[in-house]
XYZ file of N, CA and C in Angstrom:
768
model
N 119.856 80.821 -107.782
C 119.334 80.437 -106.474
C 118.186 81.370 -106.076
N 117.073 80.794 -105.600
C 115.913 81.586 -105.215
C 116.147 82.245 -103.865
N 115.826 83.530 -103.783
C 115.952 84.238 -102.519
C 114.944 83.694 -101.517
N 115.358 83.593 -100.256
C 114.451 83.079 -99.235
C 114.820 83.647 -97.878
N 113.910 83.519 -96.954
C 114.177 83.837 -95.556
C 113.866 82.571 -94.776
N 114.911 81.922 -94.276
C 114.793 80.576 -93.740
C 114.705 80.586 -92.220
N 114.019 79.579 -91.691
C 113.880 79.406 -90.250
C 114.408 78.030 -89.857
N 115.310 78.003 -88.878
C 115.830 76.757 -88.338
C 115.757 76.823 -86.820
N 115.614 75.670 -86.166
C 115.553 75.633 -84.714
C 116.561 74.624 -84.176
N 117.106 74.945 -83.029
C 118.048 74.063 -82.334
C 117.746 74.189 -80.852
N 117.025 73.205 -80.326
C 116.578 73.326 -78.949
C 115.601 74.471 -78.835
N 115.842 75.363 -77.897
C 114.952 76.502 -77.718
C 115.375 77.736 -78.483
N 116.404 77.619 -79.312
C 116.914 78.771 -80.059
C 116.543 78.632 -81.530
N 115.863 79.627 -82.059
C 115.518 79.667 -83.475
C 116.448 80.635 -84.188
N 116.710 80.361 -85.464
C 117.541 81.255 -86.272
C 116.800 81.614 -87.545
N 116.672 82.906 -87.780
C 116.130 83.429 -89.032
C 117.307 83.838 -89.911
N 117.343 83.326 -91.136
C 118.479 83.569 -92.019
C 118.012 84.219 -93.317
N 118.514 85.415 -93.585
C 118.301 86.063 -94.877
C 119.178 85.351 -95.895
N 118.559 84.744 -96.891
C 119.315 83.894 -97.810
C 119.144 84.379 -99.247
N 119.829 85.474 -99.538
C 119.858 86.027 -100.895
C 121.236 86.652 -101.123
N 122.314 85.884 -100.880
C 123.654 86.475 -100.878
C 124.079 87.049 -102.219
N 123.548 86.528 -103.315
C 123.930 87.053 -104.631
C 123.511 88.504 -104.791
N 122.470 88.907 -104.064
C 121.999 90.300 -104.106
C 122.139 90.957 -102.731
N 123.171 90.560 -102.012
C 123.486 91.149 -100.708
C 122.323 91.020 -99.726
N 121.606 89.902 -99.840
C 120.474 89.600 -98.964
C 119.364 90.645 -99.039
N 119.243 91.289 -100.187
C 118.175 92.265 -100.389
C 116.819 91.584 -100.272
N 115.867 92.305 -99.676
C 114.527 91.774 -99.450
C 113.717 91.731 -100.737
N 113.082 90.597 -100.971
C 112.125 90.433 -102.065
C 110.732 90.292 -101.459
N 109.681 90.411 -102.267
C 108.321 90.199 -101.736
C 108.159 88.829 -101.092
N 108.728 87.786 -101.695
C 108.619 86.452 -101.116
C 109.293 86.384 -99.742
N 110.407 87.068 -99.592
C 111.095 87.057 -98.298
C 110.263 87.750 -97.240
N 109.586 88.823 -97.607
C 108.694 89.493 -96.659
C 107.570 88.555 -96.229
N 106.968 87.868 -97.184
C 105.890 86.925 -96.877
C 106.380 85.818 -95.953
N 107.595 85.324 -96.228
C 108.154 84.260 -95.390
C 108.438 84.760 -93.975
N 108.936 85.988 -93.852
C 109.192 86.543 -92.523
C 107.892 86.647 -91.738
N 106.839 87.078 -92.388
C 105.532 87.179 -91.743
C 105.096 85.816 -91.210
N 105.219 84.791 -92.049
C 104.815 83.436 -91.651
C 105.700 82.904 -90.518
N 106.992 83.157 -90.595
C 107.901 82.681 -89.552
C 107.593 83.351 -88.209
N 107.249 84.627 -88.234
C 106.907 85.315 -86.986
C 105.696 84.662 -86.328
N 104.711 84.266 -87.140
C 103.534 83.585 -86.598
C 103.934 82.258 -85.967
N 104.818 81.523 -86.636
C 105.288 80.243 -86.106
C 106.041 80.431 -84.793
N 106.938 81.394 -84.754
C 107.737 81.644 -83.566
C 106.862 82.074 -82.385
N 105.894 82.906 -82.662
C 105.039 83.423 -81.593
C 104.240 82.314 -80.919
N 103.885 81.292 -81.683
C 102.996 80.258 -81.164
C 103.722 79.009 -80.678
N 105.042 78.993 -80.747
C 105.797 77.818 -80.334
C 106.391 78.051 -78.946
N 105.826 77.428 -77.912
C 106.326 77.679 -76.552
C 107.731 77.143 -76.314
N 108.198 76.245 -77.192
C 109.542 75.687 -77.014
C 110.627 76.680 -77.406
N 110.285 77.672 -78.229
C 111.272 78.662 -78.677
C 111.442 79.727 -77.609
N 112.670 79.909 -77.162
C 112.969 80.876 -76.113
C 113.666 82.112 -76.641
N 114.320 82.004 -77.803
C 115.147 83.100 -78.300
C 115.268 82.974 -79.814
N 115.444 84.107 -80.485
C 115.589 84.126 -81.944
C 116.876 84.861 -82.305
N 117.689 84.233 -83.158
C 118.883 84.880 -83.710
C 118.576 85.248 -85.157
N 118.854 86.484 -85.520
C 118.591 86.999 -86.867
C 119.922 87.286 -87.539
N 120.169 86.648 -88.700
C 121.447 86.847 -89.373
C 121.275 86.788 -90.891
N 122.328 87.170 -91.597
C 122.335 87.125 -93.048
C 123.334 86.098 -93.560
N 123.066 85.559 -94.746
C 123.952 84.579 -95.377
C 125.018 85.308 -96.179
N 126.175 84.674 -96.337
C 127.249 85.257 -97.144
C 128.114 86.217 -96.361
N 129.188 86.674 -97.016
C 130.186 87.499 -96.344
C 130.014 88.995 -96.563
N 129.247 89.404 -97.581
C 129.295 90.800 -98.003
C 128.299 91.709 -97.317
N 127.176 91.163 -96.842
C 126.163 92.032 -96.247
C 125.256 91.260 -95.309
N 124.865 91.911 -94.231
C 123.751 91.419 -93.417
C 122.480 91.541 -94.249
N 122.255 92.742 -94.773
C 121.139 92.983 -95.686
C 121.305 94.360 -96.299
N 121.231 94.420 -97.629
C 121.409 95.694 -98.340
C 120.096 96.441 -98.524
N 119.021 95.961 -97.883
C 117.751 96.658 -97.969
C 116.777 95.950 -98.893
N 115.823 96.713 -99.383
C 114.813 96.166 -100.280
C 115.367 96.053 -101.695
N 115.007 94.972 -102.361
C 115.481 94.741 -103.727
C 114.833 95.763 -104.668
N 115.648 96.627 -105.254
C 115.111 97.698 -106.086
C 114.346 97.145 -107.283
N 114.720 95.957 -107.740
C 114.003 95.352 -108.865
C 112.579 94.974 -108.485
N 112.336 94.808 -107.199
C 111.002 94.428 -106.742
C 110.069 95.629 -106.634
N 110.608 96.783 -106.198
C 109.709 97.912 -105.970
C 109.744 98.969 -107.064
N 110.813 99.020 -107.855
C 110.926 100.084 -108.869
C 109.762 100.109 -109.859
N 109.223 98.940 -110.312
C 108.135 98.993 -111.294
C 106.774 99.350 -110.715
N 106.653 99.431 -109.399
C 105.351 99.641 -108.785
C 104.847 101.060 -109.015
N 103.539 101.191 -109.145
C 102.930 102.515 -109.213
C 103.070 103.192 -107.851
N 102.978 104.522 -107.789
C 103.057 105.195 -106.485
C 102.056 104.640 -105.479
N 100.838 104.324 -105.963
C 99.808 103.791 -105.077
C 100.221 102.431 -104.522
N 100.648 101.521 -105.395
C 101.046 100.191 -104.947
C 102.313 100.239 -104.100
N 103.226 101.147 -104.439
C 104.454 101.295 -103.668
C 104.129 101.679 -102.234
N 103.223 102.641 -102.045
C 102.875 103.102 -100.703
C 101.991 102.103 -99.972
N 100.970 101.616 -100.678
C 99.969 100.795 -100.005
C 100.465 99.378 -99.704
N 101.209 98.805 -100.631
C 101.605 97.417 -100.470
C 103.056 97.281 -100.003
N 103.987 97.770 -100.790
C 105.396 97.552 -100.454
C 105.765 98.186 -99.114
N 105.445 99.467 -98.951
C 105.843 100.164 -97.725
C 105.003 99.707 -96.533
N 103.685 99.699 -96.676
C 102.835 99.354 -95.536
C 102.976 97.887 -95.147
N 103.063 96.984 -96.131
C 103.233 95.569 -95.795
C 104.568 95.334 -95.098
N 105.633 95.939 -95.636
C 106.935 95.792 -95.007
C 106.947 96.340 -93.593
N 106.328 97.480 -93.406
C 106.268 98.100 -92.081
C 105.526 97.185 -91.106
N 104.400 96.659 -91.548
C 103.601 95.778 -90.684
C 104.385 94.522 -90.299
N 105.082 93.927 -91.254
C 105.811 92.687 -90.987
C 107.023 92.940 -90.098
N 107.724 94.045 -90.334
C 108.849 94.387 -89.462
C 108.354 94.662 -88.039
N 107.204 95.333 -87.926
C 106.620 95.560 -86.604
C 106.338 94.238 -85.904
N 105.873 93.268 -86.679
C 105.567 91.965 -86.090
C 106.826 91.310 -85.520
N 107.932 91.436 -86.227
C 109.191 90.902 -85.726
C 109.623 91.636 -84.462
N 109.546 92.961 -84.492
C 109.976 93.758 -83.346
C 109.144 93.457 -82.106
N 107.893 93.075 -82.299
C 106.981 92.878 -81.179
C 106.813 91.417 -80.782
N 107.675 90.542 -81.293
C 107.651 89.150 -80.858
C 107.787 89.076 -79.336
N 107.113 88.119 -78.739
C 107.274 87.927 -77.299
C 108.632 87.319 -76.965
N 109.274 86.682 -77.963
C 110.584 86.075 -77.746
C 111.689 87.113 -78.005
N 112.730 87.153 -77.188
C 113.841 88.072 -77.446
C 114.545 87.742 -78.765
N 114.936 88.786 -79.485
C 115.584 88.642 -80.785
C 116.980 89.256 -80.720
N 117.981 88.495 -81.179
C 119.367 88.964 -81.219
C 119.759 89.168 -82.675
N 120.138 90.380 -83.039
C 120.555 90.682 -84.399
C 122.058 90.523 -84.568
N 122.473 89.828 -85.634
C 123.891 89.599 -85.914
C 124.262 90.405 -87.153
N 124.887 91.553 -86.942
C 125.272 92.422 -88.060
C 126.723 92.093 -88.405
N 126.905 91.038 -89.175
C 128.256 90.566 -89.481
C 128.884 91.345 -90.635
N 128.042 92.064 -91.380
C 128.514 92.867 -92.508
C 127.519 94.016 -92.686
N 127.570 94.714 -93.808
C 126.847 95.970 -93.971
C 125.330 95.799 -93.840
N 124.707 96.759 -93.158
C 123.250 96.814 -93.003
C 122.783 98.164 -93.539
N 122.205 98.148 -94.720
C 121.804 99.382 -95.389
C 120.286 99.422 -95.566
N 119.721 100.618 -95.490
C 118.303 100.804 -95.791
C 117.420 99.875 -94.986
N 116.620 99.068 -95.710
C 115.752 98.115 -95.038
C 116.502 97.122 -94.186
N 117.766 96.870 -94.506
C 118.572 95.985 -93.671
C 118.835 96.581 -92.305
N 119.089 97.881 -92.251
C 119.266 98.559 -90.971
C 117.938 98.603 -90.220
N 116.853 98.844 -90.953
C 115.538 98.853 -90.324
C 115.196 97.473 -89.757
N 115.617 96.419 -90.446
C 115.413 95.065 -89.942
C 116.230 94.832 -88.678
N 117.492 95.232 -88.695
C 118.341 95.067 -87.512
C 117.754 95.795 -86.311
N 117.101 96.931 -86.563
C 116.495 97.711 -85.486
C 115.348 96.973 -84.814
N 114.802 95.954 -85.474
C 113.713 95.163 -84.888
C 114.219 94.201 -83.825
N 115.532 93.986 -83.758
C 116.106 93.100 -82.742
C 116.081 93.787 -81.380
N 116.122 92.985 -80.336
C 116.168 93.534 -78.982
C 117.592 93.870 -78.562
N 118.560 93.164 -79.132
C 119.970 93.407 -78.849
C 120.730 93.078 -80.125
N 121.810 93.819 -80.386
C 122.538 93.646 -81.641
C 124.030 93.500 -81.365
N 124.654 92.593 -82.139
C 126.103 92.402 -82.107
C 126.622 92.710 -83.504
N 127.729 93.442 -83.598
C 128.203 93.960 -84.881
C 129.677 93.641 -85.093
N 130.037 93.304 -86.301
C 131.433 93.076 -86.645
C 132.164 94.410 -86.787
N 133.467 94.441 -86.503
C 134.211 95.714 -86.559
C 134.162 96.396 -87.921
N 134.146 95.614 -89.006
C 134.172 96.212 -90.337
C 132.818 96.475 -90.945
N 131.737 96.142 -90.238
C 130.390 96.372 -90.765
C 130.035 97.850 -90.672
N 129.131 98.293 -91.529
C 128.670 99.680 -91.497
C 127.149 99.730 -91.581
N 126.610 100.846 -91.121
C 125.173 101.102 -91.153
C 124.907 102.302 -92.038
N 123.816 102.258 -92.801
C 123.512 103.381 -93.690
C 122.037 103.375 -94.053
N 121.537 104.560 -94.398
C 120.188 104.739 -94.941
C 120.339 105.494 -96.266
N 120.654 104.790 -97.339
C 120.999 105.445 -98.610
C 119.805 105.706 -99.529
N 118.582 105.653 -98.986
C 117.402 105.765 -99.843
C 117.384 107.025 -100.696
N 117.868 108.142 -100.162
C 117.803 109.397 -100.914
C 118.627 109.339 -102.200
N 119.591 108.410 -102.265
C 120.411 108.291 -103.468
C 119.640 107.708 -104.649
N 118.503 107.071 -104.351
C 117.646 106.567 -105.432
C 116.284 107.258 -105.409
N 116.205 108.392 -104.719
C 115.012 109.231 -104.783
C 113.848 108.800 -103.920
N 114.107 108.019 -102.869
C 113.024 107.639 -101.964
C 113.441 107.955 -100.531
N 112.594 107.597 -99.581
C 112.882 107.812 -98.167
C 112.720 106.477 -97.436
N 113.288 106.349 -96.230
C 113.096 105.110 -95.476
C 111.610 104.834 -95.260
N 111.208 103.565 -95.425
C 109.784 103.254 -95.344
C 109.422 102.140 -94.398
N 110.413 101.477 -93.801
C 110.117 100.357 -92.916
C 110.557 100.666 -91.488
N 110.282 101.870 -91.049
C 110.505 102.399 -89.692
C 111.855 103.066 -89.506
N 112.538 103.390 -90.601
C 113.843 104.028 -90.499
C 113.815 105.417 -89.897
N 112.700 106.111 -90.009
C 112.583 107.430 -89.385
C 111.741 107.384 -88.121
N 111.269 106.210 -87.743
C 110.394 106.092 -86.582
C 111.051 105.254 -85.483
N 111.140 103.938 -85.669
C 111.771 103.108 -84.633
C 113.235 103.501 -84.438
N 113.954 103.759 -85.521
C 115.367 104.138 -85.381
C 115.525 105.442 -84.608
N 114.534 106.322 -84.709
C 114.617 107.583 -83.980
C 114.549 107.373 -82.465
N 114.035 106.225 -82.044
C 114.007 105.906 -80.613
C 115.268 105.185 -80.160
N 116.069 104.721 -81.111
C 117.204 103.869 -80.767
C 118.559 104.545 -80.919
N 118.641 105.556 -81.768
C 119.910 106.248 -81.962
C 119.670 107.759 -81.907
N 120.708 108.536 -81.624
C 120.532 109.985 -81.519
C 120.060 110.603 -82.838
N 119.259 111.629 -82.723
C 118.718 112.308 -83.902
C 119.809 112.799 -84.857
N 120.898 113.416 -84.371
C 121.927 113.859 -85.315
C 122.542 112.710 -86.117
N 122.722 111.563 -85.480
C 123.284 110.424 -86.182
C 122.304 109.894 -87.229
N 121.026 109.853 -86.884
C 120.020 109.414 -87.836
C 119.974 110.357 -89.039
N 120.090 111.653 -88.797
C 120.112 112.621 -89.907
C 121.369 112.466 -90.754
N 122.478 112.136 -90.124
C 123.690 111.868 -90.896
C 123.434 110.826 -91.967
N 122.728 109.770 -91.581
C 122.481 108.673 -92.513
C 121.354 108.991 -93.486
N 120.200 109.416 -92.968
C 119.009 109.564 -93.810
C 119.020 110.835 -94.650
N 119.628 111.898 -94.131
C 119.625 113.184 -94.841
C 120.930 113.392 -95.607
N 122.055 113.118 -94.965
C 123.350 113.406 -95.563
C 124.004 112.190 -96.221
N 123.417 111.024 -96.067
C 123.917 109.842 -96.748
C 125.224 109.305 -96.223
N 125.555 109.596 -94.964
C 126.809 109.117 -94.397
C 126.643 107.718 -93.806
N 127.734 106.957 -93.790
C 127.742 105.629 -93.188
C 128.291 105.711 -91.767
N 127.793 104.848 -90.908
C 128.187 104.806 -89.509
C 128.907 103.486 -89.239
N 130.054 103.568 -88.592
C 130.824 102.370 -88.294
C 130.451 101.736 -86.971
N 131.082 100.611 -86.688
C 130.742 99.831 -85.504
C 131.048 100.573 -84.205
N 132.146 101.306 -84.161
C 132.505 101.996 -82.920
C 131.455 103.027 -82.532
N 130.984 103.807 -83.506
C 129.962 104.805 -83.193
C 128.642 104.141 -82.839
N 128.329 103.038 -83.504
C 127.089 102.322 -83.182
C 127.142 101.778 -81.759
N 128.314 101.331 -81.337
C 128.490 100.847 -79.972
C 128.399 101.998 -78.974
N 129.053 103.102 -79.275
C 129.091 104.233 -78.348
C 127.712 104.832 -78.099
N 126.845 104.774 -79.089
C 125.504 105.352 -78.908
C 124.519 104.326 -78.360
N 124.954 103.068 -78.194
C 124.110 102.050 -77.604
C 123.271 101.254 -78.576
N 123.400 101.535 -79.893
C 122.592 100.783 -80.858
C 123.011 99.325 -80.899
N 124.305 99.063 -80.761
C 124.774 97.679 -80.654
C 125.319 97.455 -79.250
N 125.152 96.225 -78.764
C 125.587 95.893 -77.416
C 127.057 95.528 -77.364
N 127.557 95.002 -78.499
C 128.935 94.514 -78.505
C 129.463 94.504 -79.929
N 130.744 94.818 -80.069
C 131.448 94.669 -81.343
C 132.330 93.432 -81.206
N 132.174 92.502 -82.150
C 132.846 91.214 -82.034
C 133.405 90.775 -83.384
N 134.574 90.168 -83.355
C 135.150 89.599 -84.577
C 134.323 88.423 -85.087
N 133.573 87.794 -84.203
C 132.683 86.693 -84.579
C 131.313 86.969 -83.972
N 130.539 87.854 -84.596
C 129.271 88.259 -83.984
C 128.264 87.127 -83.832
N 128.301 86.137 -84.724
C 127.377 85.015 -84.580
C 127.697 84.205 -83.338
N 128.971 83.923 -83.117
C 129.364 83.180 -81.919
C 128.993 83.954 -80.658
N 129.178 85.262 -80.679
C 128.814 86.094 -79.533
C 127.314 86.040 -79.299
N 126.538 86.105 -80.382
C 125.087 86.026 -80.266
C 124.659 84.688 -79.676
N 125.345 83.629 -80.044
C 125.002 82.301 -79.524
C 125.299 82.206 -78.029
N 126.356 82.871 -77.583
C 126.659 82.909 -76.147
C 125.561 83.666 -75.407
N 125.128 84.786 -75.971
C 124.049 85.571 -75.357
C 122.772 84.745 -75.292
N 122.475 84.022 -76.371
C 121.272 83.191 -76.417
C 121.345 82.077 -75.378
N 122.516 81.460 -75.228
C 122.675 80.384 -74.252
C 122.441 80.900 -72.834
N 122.926 82.095 -72.537
C 122.697 82.702 -71.225
C 121.208 82.953 -71.005
N 120.530 83.415 -72.046
C 119.103 83.692 -71.942
C 118.314 82.432 -71.599
N 118.800 81.281 -72.062
C 118.097 80.022 -71.826
C 118.068 79.645 -70.349
N 118.870 80.313 -69.525
C 118.891 80.019 -68.090
C 117.934 80.919 -67.314
N 117.270 81.848 -67.974
C 116.378 82.787 -67.298
C 114.929 82.316 -67.394
N 114.066 82.977 -66.662
C 112.644 82.642 -66.671
C 112.000 83.092 -67.987
N 111.382 82.177 -68.729
C 110.742 82.574 -70.000
C 109.665 83.637 -69.805
N 108.845 83.479 -68.788
C 107.750 84.425 -68.584
C 108.286 85.767 -68.103
N 109.312 85.757 -67.263
C 109.854 87.019 -66.783
C 110.470 87.822 -67.920
N 111.222 87.153 -68.822
C 111.826 87.886 -69.939
C 110.751 88.404 -70.890
N 109.700 87.614 -71.088
C 108.612 88.058 -71.970
C 107.931 89.294 -71.406
N 107.582 89.255 -70.123
C 106.870 90.385 -69.523
C 107.780 91.601 -69.427
N 109.073 91.395 -69.141
C 110.008 92.525 -69.108
C 110.078 93.209 -70.468
N 110.098 92.410 -71.540
C 110.124 92.987 -72.886
C 108.857 93.786 -73.140
N 107.701 93.238 -72.753
C 106.440 93.952 -72.913
C 106.470 95.295 -72.183
N 106.943 95.280 -70.948
C 106.935 96.498 -70.136
C 107.848 97.564 -70.725
N 109.029 97.135 -71.173
C 109.970 98.087 -71.768
C 109.395 98.664 -73.051
N 108.780 97.813 -73.885
C 108.184 98.303 -75.120
C 107.042 99.269 -74.843
N 106.243 98.984 -73.834
C 105.159 99.907 -73.491
C 105.724 101.253 -73.061
N 106.808 101.221 -72.286
C 107.435 102.465 -71.857
C 108.032 103.252 -73.000
N 108.472 102.542 -74.054
C 109.068 103.191 -75.224
C 108.046 103.484 -76.310
N 106.762 103.241 -76.010
C 105.669 103.472 -76.960
C 105.780 102.586 -78.200
N 106.276 101.374 -78.014
C 106.301 100.363 -79.069
C 105.070 99.484 -78.863
N 103.983 99.786 -79.583
C 102.741 99.019 -79.474
C 102.152 99.127 -78.070
N 102.205 100.321 -77.487
C 101.834 100.500 -76.076
C 100.402 100.067 -75.773
N 99.444 100.468 -76.599
C 98.044 100.169 -76.301
C 97.801 98.670 -76.192
N 98.330 97.914 -77.164
C 98.131 96.465 -77.143
C 98.838 95.832 -75.952
N 100.021 96.341 -75.602
C 100.776 95.738 -74.511
C 100.123 95.999 -73.163
N 99.559 97.190 -72.974
C 98.857 97.468 -71.718
C 97.694 96.501 -71.552
N 96.951 96.278 -72.627
C 95.825 95.350 -72.538
C 96.301 93.911 -72.364
N 97.420 93.550 -73.008
C 97.956 92.196 -72.839
C 98.407 91.958 -71.404
N 99.090 92.939 -70.806
C 99.537 92.795 -69.424
C 98.342 92.730 -68.479
N 97.331 93.565 -68.733
C 96.121 93.513 -67.913
C 95.408 92.183 -68.043
N 95.356 91.656 -69.278
C 94.698 90.370 -69.500
C 95.442 89.243 -68.792
N 96.772 89.314 -68.812
C 97.550 88.305 -68.116
C 97.313 88.346 -66.614
N 97.177 89.559 -66.070
C 96.931 89.701 -64.638
C 95.556 89.145 -64.264
N 94.529 89.555 -65.007
C 93.167 89.126 -64.675
C 92.974 87.646 -64.975
N 93.733 87.135 -65.968
C 93.569 85.737 -66.335
C 94.014 84.774 -65.256
N 94.831 85.259 -64.313
C 95.329 84.394 -63.241
C 94.459 84.453 -61.989
N 93.347 85.175 -62.032
C 92.539 85.377 -60.830
C 91.444 84.318 -60.686
N 90.985 84.153 -59.447
C 89.834 83.290 -59.184
C 88.566 83.896 -59.767
N 88.511 85.229 -59.830
C 87.353 85.886 -60.435
C 87.162 85.438 -61.879
N 88.248 85.381 -62.630
C 88.150 84.957 -64.025
C 87.664 83.511 -64.111
N 88.213 82.640 -63.245
C 87.799 81.242 -63.261
C 86.320 81.107 -62.914
N 85.857 81.876 -61.937
C 84.444 81.836 -61.557
C 83.561 82.382 -62.659
N 83.987 83.453 -63.300
C 83.193 84.020 -64.386
C 83.011 83.049 -65.534
N 84.083 82.379 -65.916
C 84.010 81.410 -67.002
C 83.146 80.220 -66.608
N 83.307 79.743 -65.367
C 82.508 78.609 -64.906
C 81.025 78.964 -64.855
N 80.723 80.161 -64.355
C 79.320 80.576 -64.276
C 78.697 80.694 -65.659
N 79.439 81.193 -66.608
C 78.929 81.293 -67.975
C 78.616 79.909 -68.536
N 79.543 78.965 -68.323
C 79.351 77.614 -68.848
C 78.163 76.918 -68.184
N 77.947 77.223 -66.882
C 76.869 76.572 -66.126
C 75.560 77.358 -66.171
N 75.569 78.484 -66.906
C 74.369 79.300 -67.073
C 73.776 79.742 -65.728
N 74.657 80.260 -64.881
C 74.230 80.757 -63.571
C 74.853 82.118 -63.314
N 74.405 82.778 -62.296
C 74.954 84.065 -61.928
C 76.277 83.857 -61.198
N 77.377 84.569 -61.587
C 78.667 84.352 -60.918
C 78.687 84.895 -59.491
N 79.471 84.227 -58.662
C 79.711 84.706 -57.298
C 81.210 84.978 -57.191
N 81.633 86.180 -57.562
C 83.044 86.508 -57.634
C 83.667 86.571 -56.244
N 84.776 85.852 -56.010
C 85.407 85.869 -54.687
C 86.284 87.100 -54.451
N 86.609 87.808 -55.507
C 87.464 88.996 -55.373
C 88.925 88.664 -55.209
N 89.322 87.478 -55.660
C 90.737 87.076 -55.573
C 91.228 86.595 -56.928
């Protein structure tokens, strides 16, 4: 079976599914490319209000990057393409205007944990674990495991995983706030959260996410300009400026 990252929609709720269960949903280059394309689709579809992110199969949410994909790469290609491309695509997911709910139904290791960190809220099964085992194969986290995760979980806990190779269980992930809820059926819980979100204002949730990300220094420069553009775009001044340009005349800005 070919590994894939699938996108399905049901009403205003989209679901991204890691579909490589034979290899514990490990990321392949094709899956990264598909995630990039799906993010573009989700961003431009006004009917989509929420995204659920989950993995196929029972054994893992995602075991990280497929070692068979990156092991043969030269140091240059490993850094320039595998790490930087993955980082860019994960950033794109994290910065979606639509809220993302991560369903950690089983183990999230390495890139899988970094992927889960791109969600806005996470639900975790009691028996699932989190880990950053990169040092066991002689590498370091490369898809924001030492950056975005450092903003989401305490530094000592992050060092436990990235430096000491320890696994973190659901209770500790809940206690530190990385996951919102521990559930025996995390997908069902995520669907309840998504259904509740569908009753809120789409624009208010989008702008709230932007503001929180700007405060947390997640793409702050772009978000400040986006919020400013949204504010100015609703003014009579903007409408007059555009009209004057089209009519080749000097604008008379009303100041409203």
